[in-house]
């Protein structure tokens, strides 16, 4: 009886060893595949905000500019029912916003 148990234990250990080797081969193949995919696929670019005083001030100024632009467009849409006038206000706003921004915030490049 003990010889039979020893034989079954040896068979189980051999099977366990084969499964461990197969798992090691599988894991090595997976790590090689992931490394290759990592080299082929570019990493996503992360955009981080600048946190200084100048960057915060410029973000606030940009927000004010966008808000004023939207208010002008809304007023033009509400005051004049003609879409031609609203389109003209939109085009003129697009032309004059850079001029007004440069005059108001002194953003010369």
CSV table of N, CA and C in Angstrom, one decimal:
chain,number,residue,atom,x,y,z
A,1,UNK,N,0.8,-1.2,0.0
A,1,UNK,CA,0.0,0.0,0.0
A,1,UNK,C,0.9,1.3,0.0
A,2,UNK,N,2.0,1.3,0.7
A,2,UNK,CA,2.8,2.5,0.8
A,2,UNK,C,3.5,2.7,-0.5
A,3,UNK,N,3.8,1.6,-1.3
A,3,UNK,CA,4.4,1.8,-2.6
A,3,UNK,C,3.4,2.5,-3.5
A,4,UNK,N,2.2,2.1,-3.4
A,4,UNK,CA,1.1,2.7,-4.3
A,4,UNK,C,1.0,4.2,-4.0
A,5,UNK,N,1.0,4.5,-2.7
A,5,UNK,CA,0.9,5.9,-2.3
A,5,UNK,C,2.1,6.7,-2.7
A,6,UNK,N,3.2,6.1,-2.6
A,6,UNK,CA,4.5,6.8,-3.1
A,6,UNK,C,4.4,7.0,-4.6
A,7,UNK,N,3.9,6.1,-5.3
A,7,UNK,CA,3.8,6.2,-6.8
A,7,UNK,C,2.8,7.3,-7.1
A,8,UNK,N,1.7,7.3,-6.4
A,8,UNK,CA,0.7,8.4,-6.7
A,8,UNK,C,1.2,9.8,-6.3
A,9,UNK,N,1.9,9.9,-5.2
A,9,UNK,CA,2.5,11.1,-4.8
A,9,UNK,C,3.5,11.6,-5.8
A,10,UNK,N,4.3,10.7,-6.3
A,10,UNK,CA,5.3,11.1,-7.3
A,10,UNK,C,4.6,11.5,-8.6
A,11,UNK,N,3.5,10.9,-8.9
A,11,UNK,CA,2.8,11.3,-10.1
A,11,UNK,C,2.2,12.7,-9.9
A,12,UNK,N,1.6,13.0,-8.7
A,12,UNK,CA,1.1,14.3,-8.4
A,12,UNK,C,2.2,15.4,-8.4
A,13,UNK,N,3.3,15.0,-7.9
A,13,UNK,CA,4.4,16.0,-7.8
A,13,UNK,C,4.9,16.3,-9.2
A,14,UNK,N,5.0,15.2,-10.1
A,14,UNK,CA,5.4,15.4,-11.4
A,14,UNK,C,4.4,16.3,-12.2
A,15,UNK,N,3.1,16.0,-12.0
A,15,UNK,CA,2.1,16.9,-12.6
A,15,UNK,C,2.2,18.3,-12.2
A,16,UNK,N,2.4,18.5,-10.9
A,16,UNK,CA,2.5,19.8,-10.3
A,16,UNK,C,3.7,20.6,-10.9
A,17,UNK,N,4.8,19.8,-11.1
A,17,UNK,CA,6.0,20.4,-11.6
A,17,UNK,C,5.8,20.8,-13.1
A,18,UNK,N,5.1,19.9,-13.9
A,18,UNK,CA,4.8,20.3,-15.3
A,18,UNK,C,3.9,21.5,-15.3
A,19,UNK,N,2.9,21.6,-14.4
A,19,UNK,CA,2.0,22.7,-14.4
A,19,UNK,C,2.8,24.0,-14.1
A,20,UNK,N,3.7,23.9,-13.1
A,20,UNK,CA,4.5,25.1,-12.8
A,20,UNK,C,5.4,25.5,-13.9
A,21,UNK,N,6.0,24.6,-14.6
A,21,UNK,CA,6.9,24.9,-15.8
A,21,UNK,C,6.0,25.5,-16.9
A,22,UNK,N,4.8,25.0,-17.2
A,22,UNK,CA,3.9,25.5,-18.2
A,22,UNK,C,3.5,27.0,-17.8
A,23,UNK,N,3.2,27.2,-16.5
A,23,UNK,CA,2.8,28.5,-16.0
A,23,UNK,C,4.0,29.5,-16.2
A,24,UNK,N,5.2,29.0,-15.9
A,24,UNK,CA,6.4,29.9,-16.0
A,24,UNK,C,6.6,30.3,-17.5
A,25,UNK,N,6.4,29.3,-18.4
A,25,UNK,CA,6.6,29.6,-19.8
A,25,UNK,C,5.5,30.6,-20.2
A,26,UNK,N,4.3,30.4,-19.8
A,26,UNK,CA,3.2,31.3,-20.1
A,26,UNK,C,3.4,32.7,-19.6
A,27,UNK,N,3.9,32.8,-18.4
A,27,UNK,CA,4.2,34.1,-17.8
A,27,UNK,C,5.3,34.8,-18.5
A,28,UNK,N,6.3,34.1,-18.9
A,28,UNK,CA,7.4,34.7,-19.6
A,28,UNK,C,7.0,35.2,-21.0
A,29,UNK,N,6.2,34.4,-21.6
A,29,UNK,CA,5.6,34.8,-22.9
A,29,UNK,C,4.7,36.1,-22.8
A,30,UNK,N,3.9,36.1,-21.7
A,30,UNK,CA,3.1,37.3,-21.5
A,30,UNK,C,3.9,38.5,-21.2
A,31,UNK,N,4.9,38.4,-20.4
A,31,UNK,CA,5.8,39.6,-20.1
A,31,UNK,C,6.5,40.1,-21.3
A,32,UNK,N,7.0,39.1,-22.2
A,32,UNK,CA,7.6,39.6,-23.4
A,32,UNK,C,6.6,40.3,-24.3
A,33,UNK,N,5.4,39.8,-24.4
A,33,UNK,CA,4.4,40.4,-25.2
A,33,UNK,C,4.0,41.8,-24.7
A,34,UNK,N,3.9,41.9,-23.4
A,34,UNK,CA,3.6,43.2,-22.8
A,34,UNK,C,4.7,44.2,-23.0
A,35,UNK,N,5.9,43.7,-22.9
A,35,UNK,CA,7.1,44.6,-23.1
A,35,UNK,C,7.1,45.1,-24.6
A,36,UNK,N,6.8,44.2,-25.5
A,36,UNK,CA,6.8,44.6,-26.9
A,36,UNK,C,5.7,45.5,-27.2
A,37,UNK,N,4.5,45.3,-26.6
A,37,UNK,CA,3.4,46.2,-26.8
A,37,UNK,C,3.6,47.5,-26.2
A,38,UNK,N,4.3,47.5,-25.1
A,38,UNK,CA,4.7,48.8,-24.4
A,38,UNK,C,5.6,49.6,-25.3
A,39,UNK,N,6.5,49.0,-26.0
A,39,UNK,CA,7.4,49.7,-26.9
A,39,UNK,C,6.7,50.2,-28.2
A,40,UNK,N,5.7,49.4,-28.6
A,40,UNK,CA,5.0,49.8,-29.9
A,40,UNK,C,4.0,50.9,-29.7
A,41,UNK,N,3.3,50.8,-28.6
A,41,UNK,CA,2.2,51.8,-28.4
A,41,UNK,C,2.7,53.0,-27.6
A,42,UNK,N,2.6,54.2,-28.1
A,42,UNK,CA,3.1,55.3,-27.4
A,42,UNK,C,2.3,55.6,-26.1
A,43,UNK,N,3.0,56.1,-25.1
A,43,UNK,CA,2.4,56.4,-23.8
A,43,UNK,C,1.5,57.7,-24.0
A,44,UNK,N,0.4,57.7,-23.3
A,44,UNK,CA,-0.4,58.9,-23.5
A,44,UNK,C,0.3,60.1,-22.8
A,45,UNK,N,0.1,61.2,-23.4
A,45,UNK,CA,0.7,62.5,-22.9
A,45,UNK,C,-0.2,63.0,-21.9
A,46,UNK,N,0.4,63.4,-20.7
A,46,UNK,CA,-0.4,64.0,-19.7
A,46,UNK,C,-0.1,65.5,-19.7
A,47,UNK,N,-1.2,66.2,-19.6
A,47,UNK,CA,-1.2,67.6,-19.6
A,47,UNK,C,-1.4,68.1,-18.2
A,48,UNK,N,-0.4,68.8,-17.7
A,48,UNK,CA,-0.5,69.3,-16.3
A,48,UNK,C,-0.5,70.8,-16.3
A,49,UNK,N,-1.4,71.3,-15.5
A,49,UNK,CA,-1.5,72.8,-15.4
A,49,UNK,C,-0.3,73.3,-14.7
A,50,UNK,N,0.1,74.5,-15.1
A,50,UNK,CA,1.1,75.2,-14.4
A,50,UNK,C,0.5,75.9,-13.2
A,51,UNK,N,1.1,75.9,-12.1
A,51,UNK,CA,0.4,76.4,-10.9
A,51,UNK,C,0.9,77.7,-10.4
A,52,UNK,N,1.7,78.4,-11.1
A,52,UNK,CA,2.2,79.7,-10.6
A,52,UNK,C,1.2,80.8,-10.6
A,53,UNK,N,1.6,81.9,-10.1
A,53,UNK,CA,0.7,83.1,-10.0
A,53,UNK,C,0.4,83.6,-11.4
A,54,UNK,N,1.4,83.6,-12.3
A,54,UNK,CA,1.1,84.1,-13.6
A,54,UNK,C,0.2,83.2,-14.4
A,55,UNK,N,0.3,81.9,-14.2
A,55,UNK,CA,-0.6,81.0,-14.9
A,55,UNK,C,-2.0,81.1,-14.4
A,56,UNK,N,-2.1,81.2,-13.1
A,56,UNK,CA,-3.5,81.4,-12.5
A,56,UNK,C,-4.1,82.7,-13.0
A,57,UNK,N,-3.3,83.8,-13.0
A,57,UNK,CA,-3.9,85.0,-13.5
A,57,UNK,C,-4.3,84.9,-15.0
A,58,UNK,N,-3.5,84.3,-15.8
A,58,UNK,CA,-3.8,84.1,-17.2
A,58,UNK,C,-5.1,83.3,-17.4
A,59,UNK,N,-5.2,82.2,-16.6
A,59,UNK,CA,-6.4,81.4,-16.7
A,59,UNK,C,-7.7,82.2,-16.3
A,60,UNK,N,-7.5,83.1,-15.3
A,60,UNK,CA,-8.6,83.9,-14.9
A,60,UNK,C,-9.0,84.9,-16.0
A,61,UNK,N,-7.9,85.5,-16.6
A,61,UNK,CA,-8.2,86.4,-17.7
A,61,UNK,C,-8.8,85.7,-18.9
A,62,UNK,N,-8.4,84.5,-19.2
A,62,UNK,CA,-9.0,83.8,-20.3
A,62,UNK,C,-10.5,83.5,-20.0
A,63,UNK,N,-10.8,83.2,-18.8
A,63,UNK,CA,-12.1,82.9,-18.4
A,63,UNK,C,-13.0,84.2,-18.5
A,64,UNK,N,-12.5,85.3,-18.1
A,64,UNK,CA,-13.2,86.6,-18.3
A,64,UNK,C,-13.4,86.9,-19.8
A,65,UNK,N,-12.4,86.7,-20.6
A,65,UNK,CA,-12.5,86.9,-22.0
A,65,UNK,C,-13.6,86.1,-22.6
A,66,UNK,N,-13.6,84.8,-22.3
A,66,UNK,CA,-14.6,83.9,-22.9
A,66,UNK,C,-16.0,84.2,-22.4
A,67,UNK,N,-16.1,84.6,-21.1
A,67,UNK,CA,-17.4,85.0,-20.6
A,67,UNK,C,-17.9,86.2,-21.3
A,68,UNK,N,-17.1,87.2,-21.4
A,68,UNK,CA,-17.5,88.5,-22.1
A,68,UNK,C,-17.9,88.2,-23.6
A,69,UNK,N,-17.2,87.3,-24.2
A,69,UNK,CA,-17.5,87.0,-25.6
A,69,UNK,C,-18.9,86.4,-25.7
A,70,UNK,N,-19.1,85.4,-24.8
A,70,UNK,CA,-20.4,84.8,-24.8
A,70,UNK,C,-21.6,85.7,-24.4
A,71,UNK,N,-21.3,86.7,-23.5
A,71,UNK,CA,-22.3,87.7,-23.2
A,71,UNK,C,-22.7,88.6,-24.4
A,72,UNK,N,-21.6,89.0,-25.1
A,72,UNK,CA,-21.8,89.8,-26.3
A,72,UNK,C,-22.7,89.1,-27.3
A,73,UNK,N,-22.3,87.8,-27.5
A,73,UNK,CA,-23.1,87.0,-28.5
A,73,UNK,C,-24.5,86.8,-28.0
A,74,UNK,N,-24.7,86.6,-26.8
A,74,UNK,CA,-26.1,86.4,-26.2
A,74,UNK,C,-26.9,87.7,-26.4
A,75,UNK,N,-26.3,88.8,-26.0
A,75,UNK,CA,-27.0,90.1,-26.2
A,75,UNK,C,-27.3,90.4,-27.6
A,76,UNK,N,-26.4,90.1,-28.5
A,76,UNK,CA,-26.7,90.3,-30.0
A,76,UNK,C,-27.8,89.4,-30.4
A,77,UNK,N,-27.9,88.2,-29.9
A,77,UNK,CA,-28.9,87.3,-30.3
A,77,UNK,C,-30.3,87.7,-29.8
A,78,UNK,N,-30.3,88.2,-28.5
A,78,UNK,CA,-31.5,88.6,-27.9
A,78,UNK,C,-32.0,90.0,-28.4
A,79,UNK,N,-31.1,90.9,-28.7
A,79,UNK,CA,-31.6,92.3,-29.1
A,79,UNK,C,-32.0,92.4,-30.5
A,80,UNK,N,-31.3,91.6,-31.4
A,80,UNK,CA,-31.7,91.7,-32.8
A,80,UNK,C,-32.2,90.3,-33.3
A,81,UNK,N,-33.3,90.3,-33.9
A,81,UNK,CA,-33.9,89.1,-34.3
A,81,UNK,C,-33.3,88.6,-35.7
A,82,UNK,N,-32.6,89.5,-36.3
A,82,UNK,CA,-32.0,89.1,-37.6
A,82,UNK,C,-30.8,88.2,-37.4
A,83,UNK,N,-30.7,87.2,-38.2
A,83,UNK,CA,-29.5,86.3,-38.0
A,83,UNK,C,-28.3,86.9,-38.7
A,84,UNK,N,-28.6,87.8,-39.7
A,84,UNK,CA,-27.4,88.5,-40.4
A,84,UNK,C,-26.7,89.4,-39.4
A,85,UNK,N,-27.5,90.1,-38.6
A,85,UNK,CA,-26.8,91.0,-37.6
A,85,UNK,C,-26.1,90.2,-36.5
A,86,UNK,N,-26.7,89.1,-36.1
A,86,UNK,CA,-26.0,88.2,-35.1
A,86,UNK,C,-24.7,87.6,-35.7
A,87,UNK,N,-24.7,87.3,-37.0
A,87,UNK,CA,-23.5,86.7,-37.7
A,87,UNK,C,-22.5,87.8,-37.8
A,88,UNK,N,-22.9,89.1,-38.1
A,88,UNK,CA,-22.0,90.2,-38.2
A,88,UNK,C,-21.4,90.5,-36.9
A,89,UNK,N,-22.1,90.4,-35.8
A,89,UNK,CA,-21.6,90.7,-34.4
A,89,UNK,C,-20.6,89.6,-34.1
A,90,UNK,N,-20.9,88.3,-34.5
A,90,UNK,CA,-20.0,87.2,-34.2
A,90,UNK,C,-18.6,87.4,-35.0
A,91,UNK,N,-18.7,87.8,-36.3
A,91,UNK,CA,-17.5,88.0,-37.0
A,91,UNK,C,-16.7,89.2,-36.5
A,92,UNK,N,-17.4,90.3,-36.2
A,92,UNK,CA,-16.7,91.4,-35.6
A,92,UNK,C,-16.1,91.1,-34.3
A,93,UNK,N,-16.8,90.3,-33.5
A,93,UNK,CA,-16.2,89.9,-32.2
A,93,UNK,C,-14.9,89.1,-32.4
A,94,UNK,N,-15.0,88.2,-33.3
A,94,UNK,CA,-13.8,87.4,-33.6
A,94,UNK,C,-12.6,88.2,-34.0
A,95,UNK,N,-12.9,89.3,-34.7
A,95,UNK,CA,-11.8,90.2,-35.2
A,95,UNK,C,-11.3,91.1,-34.1
A,96,UNK,N,-12.2,91.6,-33.2
A,96,UNK,CA,-11.8,92.6,-32.2
A,96,UNK,C,-11.4,92.0,-30.9
A,97,UNK,N,-11.7,90.7,-30.6
A,97,UNK,CA,-11.2,90.2,-29.3
A,97,UNK,C,-9.7,90.2,-29.2
A,98,UNK,N,-8.9,89.8,-30.2
A,98,UNK,CA,-7.5,89.9,-30.0
A,98,UNK,C,-7.0,91.3,-29.7
A,99,UNK,N,-7.6,92.3,-30.4
A,99,UNK,CA,-7.2,93.7,-30.2
A,99,UNK,C,-7.5,94.1,-28.8
A,100,UNK,N,-8.7,93.8,-28.3
A,100,UNK,CA,-9.1,94.2,-27.0
A,100,UNK,C,-8.3,93.5,-25.9
A,101,UNK,N,-8.0,92.3,-26.2
A,101,UNK,CA,-7.2,91.5,-25.2
A,101,UNK,C,-5.8,92.1,-25.1
A,102,UNK,N,-5.2,92.5,-26.2
A,102,UNK,CA,-3.8,93.0,-26.2
A,102,UNK,C,-3.8,94.4,-25.5
A,103,UNK,N,-4.9,95.2,-25.8
A,103,UNK,CA,-4.9,96.5,-25.1
A,103,UNK,C,-5.2,96.4,-23.6
A,104,UNK,N,-6.1,95.5,-23.2
A,104,UNK,CA,-6.5,95.4,-21.9
A,104,UNK,C,-5.4,94.6,-21.0
A,105,UNK,N,-4.8,93.6,-21.5
A,105,UNK,CA,-4.0,92.7,-20.7
A,105,UNK,C,-2.5,92.8,-21.1
A,106,UNK,N,-2.2,93.6,-22.1
A,106,UNK,CA,-0.8,93.8,-22.6
A,106,UNK,C,-0.1,92.5,-22.9
A,107,UNK,N,-0.7,91.7,-23.7
A,107,UNK,CA,-0.2,90.4,-24.1
A,107,UNK,C,0.5,90.5,-25.5
A,108,UNK,N,1.6,91.2,-25.5
A,108,UNK,CA,2.4,91.3,-26.7
A,108,UNK,C,3.4,90.1,-26.8
A,109,UNK,N,3.5,89.6,-28.0
A,109,UNK,CA,4.4,88.4,-28.1
A,109,UNK,C,5.6,88.8,-28.9
